[in-house]
Coordinates of N, CA and C and ligand atoms in Angstrom, one line a residue:
M466 N 8.7 4.3 24.5 CA 8.4 4.1 23.0 C 8.6 5.5 22.3
Q467 N 9.4 5.4 21.2 CA 9.6 6.7 20.5 C 8.5 6.8 19.4
L468 N 7.6 7.8 19.6 CA 6.5 8.0 18.7 C 6.8 8.6 17.4
L469 N 7.7 9.6 17.5 CA 8.1 10.4 16.2 C 9.4 9.9 15.6
N470 N 9.5 10.2 14.3 CA 10.8 9.8 13.6 C 11.9 10.6 14.2
S471 N 13.1 10.0 14.1 CA 14.3 10.7 14.5 C 15.3 10.6 13.2
P472 N 16.4 11.3 13.2 CA 17.3 11.2 12.1 C 17.8 9.8 11.8
T473 N 17.7 8.9 12.8 CA 18.2 7.5 12.6 C 17.2 6.4 12.5
R474 N 15.9 6.7 12.8 CA 14.9 5.7 12.7 C 13.5 6.2 12.6
Y475 N 12.6 5.3 12.1 CA 11.2 5.7 12.0 C 10.6 5.5 13.4
G476 N 9.6 6.5 13.8 CA 9.0 6.4 15.1 C 7.8 5.4 15.0
A477 N 7.2 5.1 16.2 CA 6.1 4.1 16.3 C 4.9 4.5 15.4
I478 N 4.6 5.8 15.2 CA 3.4 6.2 14.4 C 3.6 5.8 13.0
A479 N 4.8 6.2 12.4 CA 5.1 5.9 11.0 C 5.2 4.4 10.8
Q480 N 5.8 3.7 11.8 CA 5.8 2.2 11.6 C 4.4 1.6 11.6
F481 N 3.6 2.1 12.5 CA 2.2 1.5 12.6 C 1.5 1.8 11.3
L482 N 1.6 3.0 10.7 CA 0.9 3.3 9.5 C 1.5 2.5 8.3
H483 N 2.8 2.2 8.3 CA 3.4 1.4 7.3 C 2.9 0.0 7.3
W484 N 3.0 -0.7 8.5 CA 2.8 -2.1 8.6 C 1.3 -2.4 8.6
T485 N 0.4 -1.5 9.0 CA -1.0 -1.7 8.9 C -1.4 -1.7 7.5
A486 N -0.9 -0.7 6.7 CA -1.2 -0.6 5.3 C -0.7 -1.9 4.6
V487 N 0.4 -2.4 4.9 CA 0.9 -3.6 4.3 C -0.1 -4.8 4.5
A488 N -0.5 -4.9 5.7 CA -1.5 -6.0 6.1 C -2.8 -5.9 5.3
L489 N -3.3 -4.6 5.2 CA -4.6 -4.4 4.6 C -4.5 -4.6 3.0
V490 N -3.3 -4.2 2.4 CA -3.1 -4.3 1.0 C -3.1 -5.8 0.7
V491 N -2.4 -6.6 1.5 CA -2.3 -8.1 1.2 C -3.7 -8.7 1.4
L492 N -4.4 -8.3 2.4 CA -5.7 -8.9 2.7 C -6.7 -8.5 1.5
A493 N -6.7 -7.3 1.0 CA -7.5 -6.8 -0.1 C -7.2 -7.6 -1.3
W494 N -5.9 -7.8 -1.6 CA -5.4 -8.4 -2.8 C -5.9 -9.9 -2.8
V495 N -5.7 -10.6 -1.7 CA -6.0 -12.0 -1.6 C -7.5 -12.2 -1.8
L496 N -8.3 -11.3 -1.1 CA -9.8 -11.4 -1.3 C -10.2 -11.1 -2.7
G497 N -9.5 -10.1 -3.3 CA -9.9 -9.7 -4.7 C -9.6 -10.9 -5.6
M498 N -8.5 -11.5 -5.4 CA -8.1 -12.6 -6.4 C -8.9 -13.9 -6.1
F499 N -9.2 -14.2 -4.8 CA -9.7 -15.5 -4.5 C -11.1 -15.5 -3.9
G500 N -11.7 -14.3 -3.8 CA -13.1 -14.1 -3.2 C -14.1 -15.0 -4.0
D501 N -13.8 -15.2 -5.3 CA -14.8 -15.9 -6.1 C -14.8 -17.4 -5.7
E502 N -13.8 -17.9 -5.0 CA -13.7 -19.3 -4.5 C -14.7 -19.5 -3.4
L503 N -15.1 -18.4 -2.7 CA -16.0 -18.6 -1.6 C -17.4 -19.0 -2.1
P504 N -18.1 -19.8 -1.3 CA -19.5 -20.2 -1.7 C -20.4 -19.0 -2.0
K505 N -21.1 -19.1 -3.1 CA -22.0 -18.0 -3.5 C -23.0 -17.7 -2.3
G506 N -23.4 -16.4 -2.1 CA -24.3 -16.1 -1.1 C -23.6 -15.2 0.0
S507 N -24.0 -15.5 1.3 CA -23.5 -14.6 2.3 C -22.0 -14.6 2.5
S508 N -21.3 -15.8 2.3 CA -19.9 -15.9 2.5 C -19.2 -15.0 1.4
R509 N -19.6 -15.1 0.2 CA -19.0 -14.3 -0.9 C -19.3 -12.8 -0.7
D510 N -20.5 -12.5 -0.3 CA -20.8 -11.1 0.0 C -20.0 -10.5 1.1
L511 N -19.8 -11.4 2.1 CA -18.9 -10.9 3.3 C -17.5 -10.7 2.8
G512 N -17.0 -11.6 1.9 CA -15.6 -11.5 1.4 C -15.5 -10.2 0.7
L513 N -16.5 -9.8 -0.2 CA -16.4 -8.6 -0.9 C -16.5 -7.3 0.0
Y514 N -17.3 -7.5 1.0 CA -17.5 -6.4 2.0 C -16.1 -6.1 2.7
V515 N -15.5 -7.2 3.1 CA -14.2 -7.1 3.8 C -13.2 -6.5 2.9
H516 N -13.2 -7.0 1.6 CA -12.3 -6.5 0.5 C -12.4 -4.9 0.4
T517 N -13.7 -4.5 0.2 CA -13.9 -3.1 0.0 C -13.6 -2.2 1.2
T518 N -13.9 -2.8 2.4 CA -13.6 -2.1 3.6 C -12.1 -2.0 3.8
A519 N -11.3 -3.1 3.6 CA -9.9 -3.0 3.7 C -9.3 -2.0 2.7
G520 N -9.9 -1.9 1.5 CA -9.4 -1.0 0.5 C -9.7 0.5 0.9
L521 N -10.9 0.7 1.5 CA -11.2 2.1 1.9 C -10.3 2.5 3.1
L522 N -9.9 1.5 4.0 CA -9.0 1.8 5.0 C -7.6 2.1 4.5
V523 N -7.2 1.5 3.4 CA -5.9 1.7 2.8 C -5.9 3.2 2.3
I524 N -6.9 3.6 1.6 CA -6.9 5.0 1.1 C -6.9 6.0 2.3
A525 N -7.7 5.7 3.3 CA -7.8 6.6 4.5 C -6.4 6.7 5.2
L526 N -5.8 5.5 5.4 CA -4.5 5.5 6.0 C -3.4 6.2 5.2
T527 N -3.5 6.1 3.9 CA -2.5 6.7 3.0 C -2.6 8.2 3.1
I528 N -3.8 8.7 3.1 CA -4.0 10.2 3.2 C -3.5 10.7 4.5
L529 N -3.8 9.9 5.6 CA -3.3 10.3 6.9 C -1.8 10.2 7.0
R530 N -1.2 9.2 6.3 CA 0.2 9.0 6.3 C 0.9 10.2 5.5
L531 N 0.3 10.6 4.4 CA 1.0 11.7 3.6 C 0.9 13.0 4.4
L532 N -0.2 13.2 5.2 CA -0.3 14.4 6.0 C 0.7 14.3 7.2
W533 N 0.7 13.1 7.8 CA 1.6 12.9 8.9 C 3.1 13.1 8.5
R534 N 3.4 12.7 7.3 CA 4.8 12.9 6.7 C 5.2 14.4 6.7
L535 N 4.2 15.2 6.4 CA 4.5 16.7 6.4 C 4.9 17.2 7.8
A536 N 4.1 16.6 8.8 CA 4.4 17.1 10.2 C 5.6 16.4 10.8
D537 N 5.9 15.1 10.4 CA 7.0 14.3 10.9 C 7.8 13.7 9.8
P538 N 8.7 14.5 9.1 CA 9.4 14.0 7.9 C 10.1 12.7 8.1
S539 N 10.2 11.9 7.1 CA 11.0 10.6 7.1 C 12.4 10.9 7.4
P540 N 13.1 9.9 8.1 CA 14.6 10.1 8.3 C 15.3 10.0 6.9
P541 N 16.4 10.7 6.9 CA 17.2 10.7 5.6 C 17.7 9.2 5.4
A542 N 18.0 8.9 4.1 CA 18.4 7.5 3.8 C 19.6 7.1 4.7
E543 N 19.6 5.9 5.1 CA 20.8 5.3 5.9 C 22.1 5.5 5.1
K544 N 23.2 5.7 5.8 CA 24.5 5.6 5.2 C 24.7 4.1 4.9
T545 N 24.9 3.7 3.7 CA 25.1 2.3 3.4 C 26.4 2.1 2.5
R546 N 26.7 0.9 2.3 CA 27.9 0.6 1.4 C 27.6 0.9 0.0
F547 N 26.2 1.1 -0.3 CA 25.9 1.7 -1.6 C 26.6 3.0 -1.9
G548 N 26.7 3.8 -0.7 CA 27.3 5.1 -0.8 C 28.7 5.1 -1.3
E549 N 29.4 4.0 -1.2 CA 30.8 4.0 -1.7 C 30.8 3.8 -3.2
W550 N 29.7 3.5 -3.8 CA 29.7 3.2 -5.2 C 29.4 4.5 -6.0
L551 N 29.8 4.5 -7.3 CA 29.7 5.7 -8.1 C 28.3 6.0 -8.4
F552 N 27.4 4.9 -8.6 CA 26.0 5.2 -9.0 C 25.1 5.3 -7.8
A553 N 25.7 5.6 -6.6 CA 24.9 5.6 -5.4 C 23.7 6.6 -5.5
D554 N 23.9 7.8 -6.2 CA 22.8 8.7 -6.3 C 21.7 8.2 -7.1
W555 N 22.0 7.3 -8.1 CA 20.9 6.7 -8.9 C 20.1 5.7 -8.0
V556 N 20.8 5.0 -7.2 CA 20.1 4.0 -6.3 C 19.1 4.8 -5.4
G557 N 19.7 5.9 -4.8 CA 18.8 6.7 -3.9 C 17.6 7.3 -4.7
L558 N 17.8 7.7 -5.9 CA 16.7 8.3 -6.7 C 15.7 7.2 -7.0
G559 N 16.2 6.0 -7.3 CA 15.3 4.8 -7.5 C 14.4 4.5 -6.3
A560 N 15.0 4.6 -5.1 CA 14.2 4.3 -3.9 C 13.2 5.4 -3.7
K561 N 13.5 6.7 -4.0 CA 12.5 7.8 -3.9 C 11.4 7.6 -4.9
L562 N 11.8 7.2 -6.1 CA 10.7 7.0 -7.1 C 9.8 5.8 -6.8
A563 N 10.4 4.8 -6.2 CA 9.6 3.6 -5.8 C 8.6 4.0 -4.7
H564 N 9.1 4.8 -3.7 CA 8.2 5.3 -2.6 C 7.0 6.1 -3.2
F565 N 7.4 7.0 -4.2 CA 6.4 7.9 -4.8 C 5.4 7.0 -5.5
G566 N 5.9 6.0 -6.3 CA 5.0 5.1 -7.1 C 4.1 4.3 -6.1
L567 N 4.6 3.9 -5.0 CA 3.8 3.2 -4.0 C 2.7 4.1 -3.5
Y568 N 3.0 5.3 -3.2 CA 1.9 6.2 -2.7 C 0.9 6.4 -3.7
V569 N 1.3 6.6 -5.0 CA 0.3 6.9 -6.1 C -0.6 5.7 -6.2
L570 N 0.0 4.4 -6.2 CA -0.8 3.2 -6.3 C -1.7 3.0 -5.1
L571 N -1.2 3.4 -3.9 CA -2.0 3.1 -2.7 C -3.3 4.0 -2.8
V572 N -3.3 5.0 -3.6 CA -4.6 5.8 -3.8 C -5.3 5.3 -5.0
A573 N -4.5 5.1 -6.1 CA -5.2 4.8 -7.4 C -6.0 3.5 -7.4
V574 N -5.4 2.4 -6.7 CA -6.1 1.1 -6.7 C -7.5 1.2 -6.0
P575 N -7.5 1.8 -4.8 CA -8.9 1.9 -4.2 C -9.8 2.8 -4.9
V576 N -9.3 3.9 -5.6 CA -10.2 4.8 -6.3 C -10.8 4.0 -7.5
A577 N -9.9 3.2 -8.2 CA -10.5 2.4 -9.3 C -11.5 1.4 -8.8
G578 N -11.3 0.9 -7.6 CA -12.2 -0.1 -6.9 C -13.6 0.6 -6.7
I579 N -13.5 1.9 -6.2 CA -14.8 2.6 -6.0 C -15.5 2.9 -7.3
V580 N -14.7 3.3 -8.3 CA -15.4 3.5 -9.6 C -16.0 2.2 -10.1
L581 N -15.3 1.1 -9.9 CA -15.9 -0.2 -10.3 C -17.2 -0.5 -9.6
Q582 N -17.2 -0.3 -8.3 CA -18.4 -0.5 -7.5 C -19.6 0.3 -8.1
F583 N -19.3 1.6 -8.4 CA -20.4 2.5 -8.9 C -20.8 2.1 -10.4
A584 N -19.8 1.6 -11.2 CA -20.0 1.2 -12.6 C -21.0 0.1 -12.6
R585 N -20.9 -0.8 -11.5 CA -21.8 -1.9 -11.5 C -23.2 -1.5 -11.0
G586 N -23.4 -0.2 -10.7 CA -24.7 0.3 -10.2 C -24.8 0.0 -8.7
D587 N -23.8 -0.5 -8.0 CA -23.9 -0.8 -6.6 C -23.5 0.4 -5.7
G588 N -24.2 0.5 -4.6 CA -23.9 1.5 -3.6 C -22.6 1.2 -2.9
L589 N -22.0 2.2 -2.2 CA -20.7 1.9 -1.5 C -21.0 2.2 0.0
S590 N -20.8 1.1 0.8 CA -20.9 1.3 2.3 C -19.6 1.7 2.9
I591 N -19.7 2.9 3.6 CA -18.5 3.4 4.2 C -18.4 2.9 5.6
F592 N -17.7 1.8 5.9 CA -17.5 1.2 7.2 C -18.9 0.9 7.8
G593 N -19.9 0.7 7.1 CA -21.2 0.4 7.6 C -21.9 1.6 8.3
I594 N -21.3 2.8 8.1 CA -21.9 4.0 8.8 C -22.8 4.7 7.8
V595 N -22.4 4.9 6.6 CA -23.3 5.5 5.6 C -23.1 4.7 4.3
E596 N -24.2 4.8 3.5 CA -24.2 4.1 2.2 C -24.3 5.1 1.1
I597 N -23.3 5.2 0.2 CA -23.4 6.2 -0.9 C -24.0 5.4 -2.1
A598 N -25.1 5.9 -2.6 CA -25.7 5.3 -3.7 C -24.9 5.5 -5.0
S599 N -24.9 4.6 -5.9 CA -24.2 4.8 -7.2 C -24.8 5.9 -8.0
P600 N -23.9 6.8 -8.5 CA -24.4 7.9 -9.3 C -24.8 7.5 -10.7
W601 N -24.4 6.2 -11.1 CA -24.6 5.7 -12.4 C -25.6 4.5 -12.5
V602 N -26.2 4.3 -13.7 CA -26.9 3.0 -13.8 C -25.9 2.0 -14.3
R603 N -26.2 0.7 -14.0 CA -25.2 -0.4 -14.2 C -24.8 -0.4 -15.7
D604 N -23.5 -0.5 -16.0 CA -23.1 -0.5 -17.4 C -22.0 -1.7 -17.4
R605 N -22.5 -2.8 -17.9 CA -21.6 -4.0 -17.9 C -20.3 -3.8 -18.6
A606 N -20.3 -3.2 -19.8 CA -19.0 -3.1 -20.6 C -18.1 -2.2 -19.8
F607 N -18.6 -1.0 -19.3 CA -17.8 -0.1 -18.6 C -17.2 -0.8 -17.4
A608 N -18.1 -1.5 -16.6 CA -17.6 -2.1 -15.4 C -16.5 -3.2 -15.7
E609 N -16.7 -3.9 -16.8 CA -15.7 -4.9 -17.2 C -14.3 -4.2 -17.4
S610 N -14.3 -3.1 -18.1 CA -13.1 -2.4 -18.4 C -12.5 -1.8 -17.1
V611 N -13.3 -1.3 -16.2 CA -12.8 -0.7 -15.0 C -12.2 -1.9 -14.1
K612 N -12.9 -3.0 -14.2 CA -12.4 -4.2 -13.4 C -11.0 -4.6 -13.8
E613 N -10.8 -4.5 -15.2 CA -9.4 -4.9 -15.7 C -8.4 -3.8 -15.2
I614 N -8.8 -2.5 -15.2 CA -7.8 -1.5 -14.8 C -7.5 -1.7 -13.3
H615 N -8.6 -1.9 -12.5 CA -8.4 -2.1 -11.1 C -7.5 -3.3 -10.8
E616 N -7.7 -4.4 -11.5 CA -6.8 -5.6 -11.3 C -5.4 -5.3 -11.7
L617 N -5.2 -4.6 -12.9 CA -3.9 -4.3 -13.4 C -3.1 -3.4 -12.4
L618 N -3.8 -2.4 -11.9 CA -3.2 -1.5 -10.9 C -2.8 -2.2 -9.6
A619 N -3.8 -3.1 -9.2 CA -3.5 -3.9 -8.0 C -2.3 -4.8 -8.1
H620 N -2.1 -5.4 -9.3 CA -1.0 -6.3 -9.5 C 0.3 -5.4 -9.6
G621 N 0.2 -4.2 -10.2 CA 1.3 -3.3 -10.2 C 1.8 -2.9 -8.8
L622 N 0.8 -2.6 -7.9 CA 1.1 -2.3 -6.5 C 1.8 -3.4 -5.9
L623 N 1.3 -4.7 -6.0 CA 2.0 -5.8 -5.4 C 3.4 -6.0 -5.9
A624 N 3.5 -5.9 -7.3 CA 4.8 -6.1 -7.9 C 5.8 -5.1 -7.4
L625 N 5.4 -3.8 -7.4 CA 6.4 -2.7 -6.9 C 6.7 -2.9 -5.4
A626 N 5.7 -3.3 -4.6 CA 5.9 -3.6 -3.2 C 6.9 -4.7 -3.0
G627 N 6.8 -5.7 -3.9 CA 7.7 -6.9 -3.8 C 9.1 -6.5 -4.1
L628 N 9.3 -5.6 -5.1 CA 10.7 -5.1 -5.4 C 11.2 -4.3 -4.2
H629 N 10.3 -3.5 -3.7 CA 10.7 -2.6 -2.6 C 11.1 -3.5 -1.3
A630 N 10.3 -4.5 -1.1 CA 10.6 -5.4 0.1 C 11.9 -6.2 -0.2
A631 N 12.1 -6.6 -1.5 CA 13.4 -7.3 -1.8 C 14.6 -6.3 -1.6
A632 N 14.4 -5.0 -2.0 CA 15.5 -4.1 -1.8 C 15.8 -3.9 -0.3
A633 N 14.7 -3.9 0.6 CA 14.9 -3.8 2.0 C 15.7 -5.0 2.5
L634 N 15.4 -6.2 2.0 CA 16.1 -7.4 2.4 C 17.5 -7.4 2.0
V635 N 17.8 -6.9 0.8 CA 19.2 -6.8 0.3 C 20.0 -5.9 1.2
H636 N 19.4 -4.7 1.6 CA 20.1 -3.8 2.6 C 20.4 -4.6 3.8
H637 N 19.4 -5.4 4.3 CA 19.6 -6.1 5.6 C 20.6 -7.2 5.5
C638 N 20.5 -8.1 4.5 CA 21.3 -9.3 4.4 C 22.6 -9.1 3.7
V639 N 22.7 -8.3 2.7 CA 23.9 -8.1 1.9 C 24.7 -7.0 2.4
F640 N 24.1 -5.8 2.6 CA 24.8 -4.6 3.0 C 24.9 -4.5 4.5
R641 N 24.1 -5.3 5.2 CA 24.1 -5.3 6.7 C 24.0 -3.9 7.3
D642 N 23.1 -3.1 6.7 CA 22.9 -1.7 7.3 C 21.5 -1.7 8.0
R643 N 21.1 -0.6 8.6 CA 19.9 -0.5 9.4 C 18.6 -0.1 8.7
T644 N 18.7 -0.1 7.3 CA 17.5 0.4 6.5 C 16.2 -0.4 6.9
L645 N 16.3 -1.7 7.0 CA 15.1 -2.5 7.4 C 14.8 -2.4 8.9
V646 N 15.9 -2.5 9.7 CA 15.7 -2.5 11.2 C 15.0 -1.3 11.7
R647 N 15.4 -0.1 11.1 CA 14.8 1.1 11.6 C 13.3 1.3 11.3
M648 N 12.8 0.4 10.4 CA 11.3 0.4 10.2 C 10.6 -0.6 11.0
L649 N 11.4 -1.4 11.8 CA 10.7 -2.5 12.6 C 10.4 -2.0 14.0
P650 N 9.2 -2.4 14.5 CA 8.9 -2.0 15.9 C 9.9 -2.5 16.9
G651 N 10.2 -1.7 17.9 CA 11.1 -2.2 19.0 C 12.6 -2.0 18.6
S652 N 12.9 -1.5 17.4 CA 14.3 -1.3 17.1 C 14.9 -0.2 17.9
K653 N 16.2 -0.3 18.3 CA 16.9 0.7 19.1 C 17.3 1.9 18.2
A654 N 17.4 3.1 18.8 CA 17.8 4.3 18.0 C 19.3 4.1 17.6
Ligands
LIG2199 C1 -5.5 -1.7 -1.9 C2 -6.7 -1.9 -2.1 C3 -7.3 -3.0 -3.1 C4 -6.7 -4.0 -3.8 C5 -5.2 -4.5 -3.6 C6 -7.7 -4.6 -4.6 C7 -7.4 -5.7 -5.4 C8 -8.4 -6.4 -6.2 C9 -8.2 -7.5 -7.1 C10 -6.8 -8.2 -7.3 C11 -9.4 -7.8 -7.6 C12 -9.6 -9.0 -8.6 C13 -9.9 -8.5 -10.0 C14 -10.3 -9.5 -11.0 O1 -10.5 -10.7 -10.6 O2 -10.5 -9.1 -12.1 C15 -10.4 -6.9 -7.1 C16 -11.7 -7.0 -7.4 C17 -12.6 -6.1 -7.0 N1 -12.4 -5.0 -6.2 FE1 -10.6 -4.4 -5.3 N2 -8.9 -3.9 -4.5 C18 -8.7 -2.9 -3.6 C19 -9.6 -2.0 -3.2 C20 -10.9 -2.0 -3.5 C21 -11.9 -1.0 -3.1 C22 -11.7 0.2 -2.2 C23 -13.1 -1.3 -3.7 C24 -14.5 -0.6 -3.7 C25 -14.9 0.1 -2.8 C26 -12.9 -2.5 -4.5 C27 -13.8 -3.2 -5.3 C28 -13.6 -4.3 -6.0 C29 -14.7 -5.0 -6.7 C30 -16.2 -4.7 -6.7 C31 -14.1 -6.2 -7.3 C32 -14.7 -7.2 -8.2 C33 -15.0 -8.4 -7.3 C34 -15.8 -9.5 -8.0 O3 -15.9 -9.5 -9.2 O4 -16.3 -10.4 -7.3 N3 -11.5 -2.9 -4.4 N4 -9.7 -6.0 -6.3
LIG2200 C1 2.1 -3.6 0.3 C2 3.4 -3.6 0.7 C3 4.2 -2.3 1.0 C4 3.9 -1.0 0.8 C5 2.7 -0.4 0.0 C6 5.0 -0.2 1.3 C7 5.1 1.2 1.2 C8 6.2 1.9 1.7 C9 6.3 3.3 1.5 C10 5.3 4.2 0.8 C11 7.5 3.7 2.2 C12 8.1 5.1 2.3 C13 7.9 5.7 3.6 C14 8.3 7.1 3.7 O1 7.5 7.9 3.2 O2 9.3 7.4 4.2 C15 8.0 2.5 2.7 C16 9.2 2.5 3.5 C17 9.8 1.3 3.9 N1 9.4 0.0 3.7 FE1 7.7 -0.5 2.8 N2 5.9 -1.1 1.9 C18 5.4 -2.4 1.7 C19 6.0 -3.5 2.2 C20 7.2 -3.6 2.8 C21 7.9 -4.8 3.2 C22 7.3 -6.3 3.0 C23 9.1 -4.5 3.8 C24 10.2 -5.3 4.4 C25 10.5 -6.5 4.0 C26 9.2 -3.0 3.8 C27 10.2 -2.3 4.2 C28 10.3 -0.9 4.2 C29 11.4 -0.1 4.8 C30 12.7 -0.7 5.4 C31 11.1 1.2 4.6 C32 12.0 2.4 4.9 C33 12.9 2.7 3.7 C34 13.9 3.9 4.0 O3 14.3 4.1 5.1 O4 14.2 4.6 3.0 N3 8.0 -2.5 3.1 N4 7.2 1.4 2.4

């Protein structure tokens, strides 16, 4: 198994960090949107606990991933049939901006979630190991505004990730290059 990135593909560590973050973001989003459907009481509390824990793991993984990226830089963009086009540079710039936007939102969404938890006057359990008490008293109006910001940023993250996934599929199905394959576990160099 190739652990590190090479000029032609992502290594197992970068792939693990990417796909684990994808699963956690989807889990957090589904629980955020539909957690209210769970029966009131311990089920709903558990749903919120899993939601916040998945969100905290997202921020931890993202920080780890950004540090890892310094030690093991991403492979350069695949040579694709986009490259034959005049506006290829703009497409490449678009992909870079999308990745940057994804990293920003992977941090901003959980941070807004943490602020929301504190605005409600609730403590924050860090993986059940320590509980950080809220520094603020409960403020309903502030919490409501932060909840809207948290939700908006979360939808922005999902929308940008959707565009990003669609671009990966276009590379795979239309341009038939290795952009998607080299991010998949088990792909050959
Ligand atoms: C990538 C990570 C996350 C995503 C995608 C996400 C997404 C969402 C979404 C879509 C909602 C529903 C908002 C609404 O109905 O108005 C929500 C609610 C919420 N989120 Fe997050 N969130 C994440 C991380 C976090 C974190 C780290 C925390 C706190 C530590 C947190 C705390 C909350 C709270 C307290 C609610 C309100 C739940 C309720 O009213 O029952 N979230 N989140
Ligand atoms: C919540 C969902 C997702 C997030 C937050 C996300 C985030 C990212 C980020 C930040 C990168 C840049 C990696 C680097 O620094 O080099 C990346 C790369 C990549 N992602 Fe995603 N991603 C998501 C979902 C998906 C899905 C569903 C697919 C496939 C259908 C996908 C395919 C890829 C591919 C192929 C690359 C490598 C692109 C290249 O070589 O330039 N991602 N992703």
